[in-house]
CSV table of C-alpha atoms in Angstrom, one decimal:
chain,number,residue,atom,x,y,z
H,1,MET,CA,104.5,93.9,-16.5
H,2,SER,CA,106.6,91.6,-18.7
H,3,SER,CA,105.9,91.2,-22.4
H,4,GLY,CA,106.9,87.6,-22.7
H,5,VAL,CA,107.8,84.4,-21.0
H,6,MET,CA,111.6,84.9,-21.2
H,7,LYS,CA,111.3,88.3,-19.4
H,8,MET,CA,109.7,86.4,-16.5
H,9,VAL,CA,113.1,84.9,-15.6
H,10,THR,CA,114.9,88.3,-15.4
H,11,PRO,CA,114.3,90.5,-12.4
H,12,CYS,CA,111.9,93.4,-12.8
H,13,TRP,CA,113.6,95.0,-9.8
H,14,LYS,CA,116.6,94.6,-7.6
H,15,PRO,CA,117.8,96.4,-4.5
H,16,TYR,CA,121.4,96.4,-5.7
H,17,VAL,CA,122.2,98.9,-8.4
H,18,ASP,CA,124.8,97.7,-11.0
H,19,GLY,CA,128.1,99.4,-10.6
H,20,GLU,CA,127.5,100.6,-7.1
H,21,ARG,CA,129.6,99.7,-4.2
H,22,GLY,CA,129.1,100.3,-0.5
H,23,SER,CA,125.8,101.8,0.8
H,24,ARG,CA,123.2,103.9,-0.9
H,25,LYS,CA,120.7,105.2,1.6
H,26,GLY,CA,117.8,107.5,1.0
H,27,ARG,CA,114.4,108.3,2.5
H,28,ASP,CA,111.6,107.3,0.2
H,29,ASP,CA,108.0,106.5,0.8
H,30,ASN,CA,108.6,103.5,-1.5
H,31,GLY,CA,111.3,102.1,0.8
H,32,ARG,CA,115.1,102.5,1.3
H,33,VAL,CA,118.1,100.8,-0.2
H,34,ASP,CA,121.3,100.0,1.7
H,35,GLY,CA,123.7,98.0,-0.4
H,36,LEU,CA,122.1,94.6,-1.1
H,37,LEU,CA,119.3,95.4,1.4
H,38,TRP,CA,115.9,97.0,0.5
H,39,TYR,CA,113.5,97.7,3.3
H,40,LYS,CA,110.2,99.5,4.2
H,41,ASP,CA,110.3,99.7,8.0
H,42,LEU,CA,106.6,100.5,8.5
H,43,GLY,CA,103.7,101.2,6.2
H,44,CYS,CA,99.9,101.2,6.5
H,45,HIS,CA,97.3,98.9,4.9
H,46,VAL,CA,93.6,99.0,5.3
H,47,ASN,CA,93.6,96.6,8.3
H,48,GLY,CA,96.7,97.7,10.1
H,49,GLU,CA,100.4,98.1,9.5
H,50,PHE,CA,103.2,96.2,7.7
H,51,SER,CA,107.0,95.9,7.7
H,52,MET,CA,108.9,94.6,4.7
H,53,ALA,CA,112.5,93.8,3.8
H,54,VAL,CA,114.5,92.0,1.1
H,55,ILE,CA,118.2,91.0,1.0
H,56,GLN,CA,119.8,89.8,-2.2
H,57,ALA,CA,122.3,86.9,-2.3
H,58,ASN,CA,122.1,85.7,-5.9
H,59,ASN,CA,123.6,87.5,-8.9
H,60,LEU,CA,120.0,88.0,-10.1
H,61,LEU,CA,117.5,88.5,-7.3
H,62,GLU,CA,115.1,85.5,-7.5
H,63,ASP,CA,112.6,86.7,-4.9
H,64,GLN,CA,109.7,88.9,-5.9
H,65,SER,CA,107.2,90.3,-3.4
H,66,GLN,CA,104.4,92.8,-3.4
H,67,VAL,CA,101.9,94.1,-0.8
H,68,GLU,CA,98.5,95.0,-2.1
H,69,SER,CA,95.7,96.5,0.0
H,70,GLY,CA,92.5,98.1,-1.2
H,71,PRO,CA,89.0,97.4,-2.6
H,72,LEU,CA,88.1,94.1,-4.1
H,73,THR,CA,88.1,95.4,-7.7
H,74,GLU,CA,91.6,96.7,-7.2
H,75,SER,CA,92.8,93.5,-5.6
H,76,SER,CA,91.3,91.4,-8.4
H,77,ARG,CA,93.0,93.5,-11.0
H,78,VAL,CA,96.4,93.3,-9.4
H,79,LEU,CA,96.2,89.6,-8.7
H,80,MET,CA,95.2,89.0,-12.3
H,81,GLU,CA,98.1,91.1,-13.6
H,82,LEU,CA,100.7,89.6,-11.2
H,83,LEU,CA,99.7,86.0,-11.5
H,84,LEU,CA,98.7,85.9,-15.2
H,85,GLY,CA,99.9,89.1,-16.9
H,86,SER,CA,103.4,89.1,-15.3
H,87,MET,CA,103.9,85.4,-15.8
H,88,MET,CA,102.6,85.1,-19.3
H,89,GLY,CA,102.6,88.6,-20.8
H,90,MET,CA,99.0,88.1,-21.9
H,91,GLU,CA,95.8,90.0,-21.4
H,92,ASP,CA,94.2,87.2,-19.5
H,93,ARG,CA,91.1,87.9,-17.4
H,94,ARG,CA,90.6,84.6,-15.8
H,95,LEU,CA,91.1,85.7,-12.2
H,96,ARG,CA,88.7,88.5,-12.7
H,97,GLU,CA,86.2,86.0,-14.1
H,98,PHE,CA,86.8,83.6,-11.3
H,99,THR,CA,86.1,86.3,-8.6
H,100,SER,CA,83.2,87.9,-10.3
H,101,GLU,CA,80.5,85.5,-9.1
H,102,SER,CA,81.3,85.6,-5.4
H,103,ARG,CA,82.8,89.1,-5.4
H,104,GLN,CA,85.8,88.0,-3.4
H,105,VAL,CA,89.2,86.5,-3.9
H,106,SER,CA,88.4,83.1,-2.7
H,107,ALA,CA,90.5,80.0,-2.3
H,108,ASP,CA,88.8,78.4,-5.3
H,109,ALA,CA,89.4,81.4,-7.5
H,110,ILE,CA,93.1,81.4,-6.6
H,111,ARG,CA,93.4,77.7,-7.3
H,112,LYS,CA,91.7,78.0,-10.7
H,113,ALA,CA,93.9,81.0,-11.6
H,114,PHE,CA,97.0,79.0,-10.7
H,115,LEU,CA,96.0,76.0,-12.7
H,116,ALA,CA,95.0,78.2,-15.7
H,117,THR,CA,98.4,80.0,-15.6
H,118,GLU,CA,100.1,76.6,-15.4
H,119,GLU,CA,98.3,75.4,-18.5
H,120,GLU,CA,99.2,78.6,-20.4
H,121,PHE,CA,102.8,78.3,-19.4
H,122,LEU,CA,103.1,74.6,-20.4
H,123,SER,CA,101.5,75.5,-23.8
H,124,VAL,CA,104.3,78.1,-24.4
H,125,VAL,CA,106.9,75.5,-23.4
H,126,LYS,CA,105.5,73.1,-25.9
H,127,LYS,CA,105.7,75.7,-28.7
H,128,GLN,CA,109.2,76.8,-27.8
H,129,TRP,CA,110.5,73.3,-27.0
H,130,LEU,CA,112.6,72.6,-30.1
H,131,MET,CA,114.0,76.1,-30.4
H,132,LYS,CA,114.5,76.8,-26.7
H,133,PRO,CA,114.4,73.5,-24.9
H,134,GLN,CA,115.9,75.0,-21.7
H,135,ILE,CA,112.6,76.8,-21.2
H,136,ALA,CA,111.3,73.5,-19.8
H,137,SER,CA,113.6,74.0,-16.8
H,138,VAL,CA,112.3,77.5,-16.0
H,139,GLY,CA,109.7,77.9,-13.2
H,140,SER,CA,108.7,80.0,-10.3
H,141,CYS,CA,108.0,78.8,-6.8
H,142,CYS,CA,105.2,80.6,-5.0
H,143,LEU,CA,104.5,81.2,-1.3
H,144,VAL,CA,101.5,78.9,-1.6
H,145,SER,CA,104.7,76.3,-1.2
H,146,ARG,CA,103.9,75.3,-5.2
H,147,SER,CA,105.6,75.7,-8.7
H,148,ILE,CA,104.4,77.2,-12.0
H,149,GLY,CA,106.5,76.1,-14.9
H,150,ASP,CA,109.4,73.6,-14.3
H,151,ALA,CA,107.8,71.5,-17.1
H,152,TYR,CA,110.7,69.0,-17.0
H,153,LEU,CA,109.5,67.8,-13.6
H,154,LYS,CA,105.9,67.6,-14.7
H,155,ARG,CA,105.8,66.0,-18.1
H,156,SER,CA,108.3,63.3,-19.3
H,157,GLU,CA,108.1,64.7,-22.8
H,158,PHE,CA,110.2,67.7,-21.6
H,159,ASN,CA,112.7,65.6,-19.6
H,160,ARG,CA,114.7,64.4,-22.6
H,161,GLU,CA,117.0,65.8,-25.3
H,162,PRO,CA,117.5,68.5,-26.3
H,163,LEU,CA,117.2,69.5,-22.6
H,164,LEU,CA,120.6,69.9,-20.9
H,165,ALA,CA,121.7,66.6,-19.4
H,166,LYS,CA,122.0,68.1,-15.9
H,167,PHE,CA,118.2,68.5,-15.8
H,168,ARG,CA,117.3,65.1,-17.2
H,169,LEU,CA,116.2,62.3,-14.9
H,170,PRO,CA,117.6,58.8,-15.5
H,171,GLU,CA,114.2,57.2,-15.5
H,172,PRO,CA,110.9,58.4,-17.1
H,173,PHE,CA,108.2,59.3,-14.7
H,174,HIS,CA,104.5,58.9,-15.1
H,175,LYS,CA,103.2,61.3,-12.4
H,176,PRO,CA,104.2,64.9,-12.0
H,177,ILE,CA,107.0,65.4,-9.5
H,178,LEU,CA,106.0,69.0,-8.8
H,179,SER,CA,102.5,70.4,-8.6
H,180,PRO,CA,100.9,73.7,-9.5
H,181,ASP,CA,97.9,73.1,-7.3
H,182,PRO,CA,98.3,75.6,-4.5
H,183,SER,CA,98.1,74.6,-0.9
H,184,ILE,CA,95.6,77.0,0.6
H,185,SER,CA,94.5,77.3,4.2
H,186,VAL,CA,91.5,79.6,5.0
H,187,GLN,CA,91.4,80.8,8.5
H,188,LYS,CA,89.0,83.3,10.0
H,189,ILE,CA,90.8,86.2,11.7
H,190,LEU,CA,90.0,86.4,15.4
H,191,PRO,CA,90.3,89.3,17.8
H,192,HIS,CA,93.4,87.9,19.5
H,193,ASP,CA,95.3,87.4,16.2
H,194,GLN,CA,98.1,90.0,16.0
H,195,PHE,CA,100.2,89.5,12.9
H,196,LEU,CA,101.1,87.3,10.0
H,197,ILE,CA,104.7,86.6,8.8
H,198,PHE,CA,105.2,85.9,5.1
H,199,ALA,CA,108.7,84.9,4.1
H,200,SER,CA,110.6,83.1,1.4
H,201,ASP,CA,112.5,79.9,2.3
H,202,GLY,CA,115.7,81.9,2.7
H,203,LEU,CA,114.4,83.0,6.1
H,204,TRP,CA,113.2,79.6,7.2
H,205,GLU,CA,116.5,78.0,6.4
H,206,HIS,CA,117.9,79.8,9.5
H,207,LEU,CA,115.0,80.7,11.7
H,208,SER,CA,112.2,78.4,13.1
H,209,ASN,CA,108.6,79.6,13.2
H,210,GLN,CA,108.9,80.1,16.9
H,211,ASP,CA,112.1,82.1,16.5
H,212,ALA,CA,110.4,84.5,14.1
H,213,VAL,CA,107.3,84.8,16.2
H,214,ASP,CA,109.4,85.5,19.3
H,215,ILE,CA,111.3,88.3,17.6
H,216,VAL,CA,108.1,90.0,16.3
H,217,HIS,CA,106.7,89.8,19.8
H,218,GLN,CA,109.7,91.2,21.6
H,219,TYR,CA,110.5,94.2,19.4
H,220,PRO,CA,108.7,97.3,18.0
H,221,ARG,CA,106.8,97.1,14.7
H,222,ASN,CA,109.0,99.7,13.1
H,223,GLY,CA,111.8,97.8,11.2
H,224,ILE,CA,110.7,94.4,12.4
H,225,ALA,CA,111.0,92.8,8.9
H,226,ARG,CA,114.6,94.1,8.7
H,227,ARG,CA,115.3,92.7,12.1
H,228,LEU,CA,114.1,89.3,11.0
H,229,VAL,CA,116.4,89.4,8.0
H,230,LYS,CA,119.4,90.4,10.1
H,231,ALA,CA,118.6,87.6,12.6
H,232,ALA,CA,118.7,85.1,9.8
H,233,LEU,CA,121.9,86.5,8.4
H,234,ARG,CA,123.5,86.3,11.9
H,235,GLU,CA,122.6,82.6,12.0
H,236,ALA,CA,124.0,82.1,8.5
H,237,ALA,CA,127.3,83.7,9.6
H,238,LYS,CA,127.3,81.6,12.8
H,239,LYS,CA,126.9,78.4,10.8
H,240,ARG,CA,129.9,79.2,8.7
H,241,GLU,CA,131.9,80.3,11.8
H,242,MET,CA,132.3,83.8,10.7
H,243,ARG,CA,131.4,87.3,12.0
H,244,TYR,CA,128.2,88.9,10.8
H,245,SER,CA,130.2,92.0,10.0
H,246,ASP,CA,132.3,90.0,7.6
H,247,LEU,CA,129.3,88.4,5.9
H,248,LYS,CA,127.9,91.8,5.1
H,249,LYS,CA,131.0,92.6,3.1
H,250,ILE,CA,130.4,89.6,0.7
H,251,ASP,CA,129.0,90.6,-2.7
H,252,ARG,CA,126.0,89.1,-4.4
H,253,GLY,CA,126.7,85.9,-6.2
H,254,VAL,CA,129.4,84.8,-3.9
H,255,ARG,CA,127.0,85.5,-1.0
H,256,ARG,CA,124.7,82.8,-2.3
H,257,HIS,CA,127.2,80.2,-0.9
H,258,PHE,CA,126.2,81.5,2.6
H,259,HIS,CA,122.5,82.2,2.3
H,260,ASP,CA,119.7,82.5,-0.2
H,261,ASP,CA,117.7,85.6,-1.2
H,262,ILE,CA,115.5,86.5,1.8
H,263,THR,CA,112.2,88.3,1.6
H,264,VAL,CA,110.1,89.1,4.7
H,265,VAL,CA,106.7,90.8,5.1
H,266,VAL,CA,105.2,91.1,8.6
H,267,LEU,CA,101.5,92.1,8.4
H,268,PHE,CA,100.1,93.5,11.6
H,269,LEU,CA,96.3,93.1,12.2
H,270,ASP,CA,94.4,95.9,13.8
H,271,THR,CA,91.0,94.6,15.0
H,272,ALA,CA,89.4,98.0,15.0
H,273,ALA,CA,90.6,98.7,11.4
H,274,ILE,CA,89.3,95.3,10.3
H,275,SER,CA,85.9,96.0,11.7
H,276,LYS,CA,85.8,99.5,10.2
H,277,SER,CA,87.0,98.3,6.7
H,278,SER,CA,84.2,95.7,6.5
H,279,SER,CA,81.6,98.6,6.5
H,280,SER,CA,83.6,101.2,4.7
H,281,SER,CA,83.1,101.9,1.0
H,282,SER,CA,86.1,104.2,0.6
H,283,LEU,CA,89.4,102.6,1.5
H,284,PRO,CA,93.0,103.7,0.7
H,285,ALA,CA,94.8,101.5,-1.8
H,286,VAL,CA,98.4,100.5,-1.2
H,287,SER,CA,100.7,98.9,-3.7
H,288,ILE,CA,104.4,98.4,-3.0
H,289,LYS,CA,107.0,96.0,-4.4
H,290,GLY,CA,109.8,94.7,-2.4
H,291,GLY,CA,112.9,96.5,-3.8
H,292,GLY,CA,110.9,98.1,-6.6
H,293,VAL,CA,108.7,101.0,-7.5
H,294,SER,CA,105.6,101.4,-5.5
H,295,THR,CA,102.5,103.5,-5.6
H,296,THR,CA,100.2,104.6,-2.8
H,297,ALA,CA,96.9,106.4,-3.5
H,298,GLY,CA,93.7,107.2,-1.8
H,299,LEU,CA,90.5,106.0,-3.6
């Protein structure tokens, strides 16, 4: 976990190792690395299987992803640390408190944790404003299509000097332009539901929802996240009228002109495993970061 706000904006992990060229492959329960690509072709979670892949395009990898599977107490701890500890570097126990009453990670608990994190972040921005004004332009977009941070687009007091001119809006605003309030949809899993696709906007810039679903339907589970990443890269190359093989040769940084960082997690749902997990008191815990160090353990 990071020890301060500024560490939040530097990557905790990256699939590309400084100074390396070409490919670096190796078998590892935590995933494999092949140049700018990190992937975990197939793993198990308590309710089925998952496939995961990350491709880097920026000089510093901006996507961060993690799969967590296990008992409620473990999930609450991890969510608390990822959402609050990682973002703020503080021993904040809000999410644990929010989940303690209902004994589940509910939509309301997630919303409260997001808003609490936002308030903590903005308080740090206010304290650092005169010494480090550019901290007002720092933020993190989350898959629940919302932003924590980016204070310069939420409060007019941070959209003025000494903030860099390129971030300042010509007119003051009275309502926040960005919101930290997460958009949450709760849907009961039905027997016919087969999988969920979680992906950063880097994928959706090149593939439609139906394109992604069709690919997952048509091919084996093993390596499906990597297949989705490659499908997006092929589309990116096609748009620039170049060959996919040539796109793969472009290094990070320069590659950002062709596509963004892309993270994909495909979560397969096993109805039998879901039914079993609801009555089981001893479930294996899984924790794996996209491109980073992971741990797997039986509880």
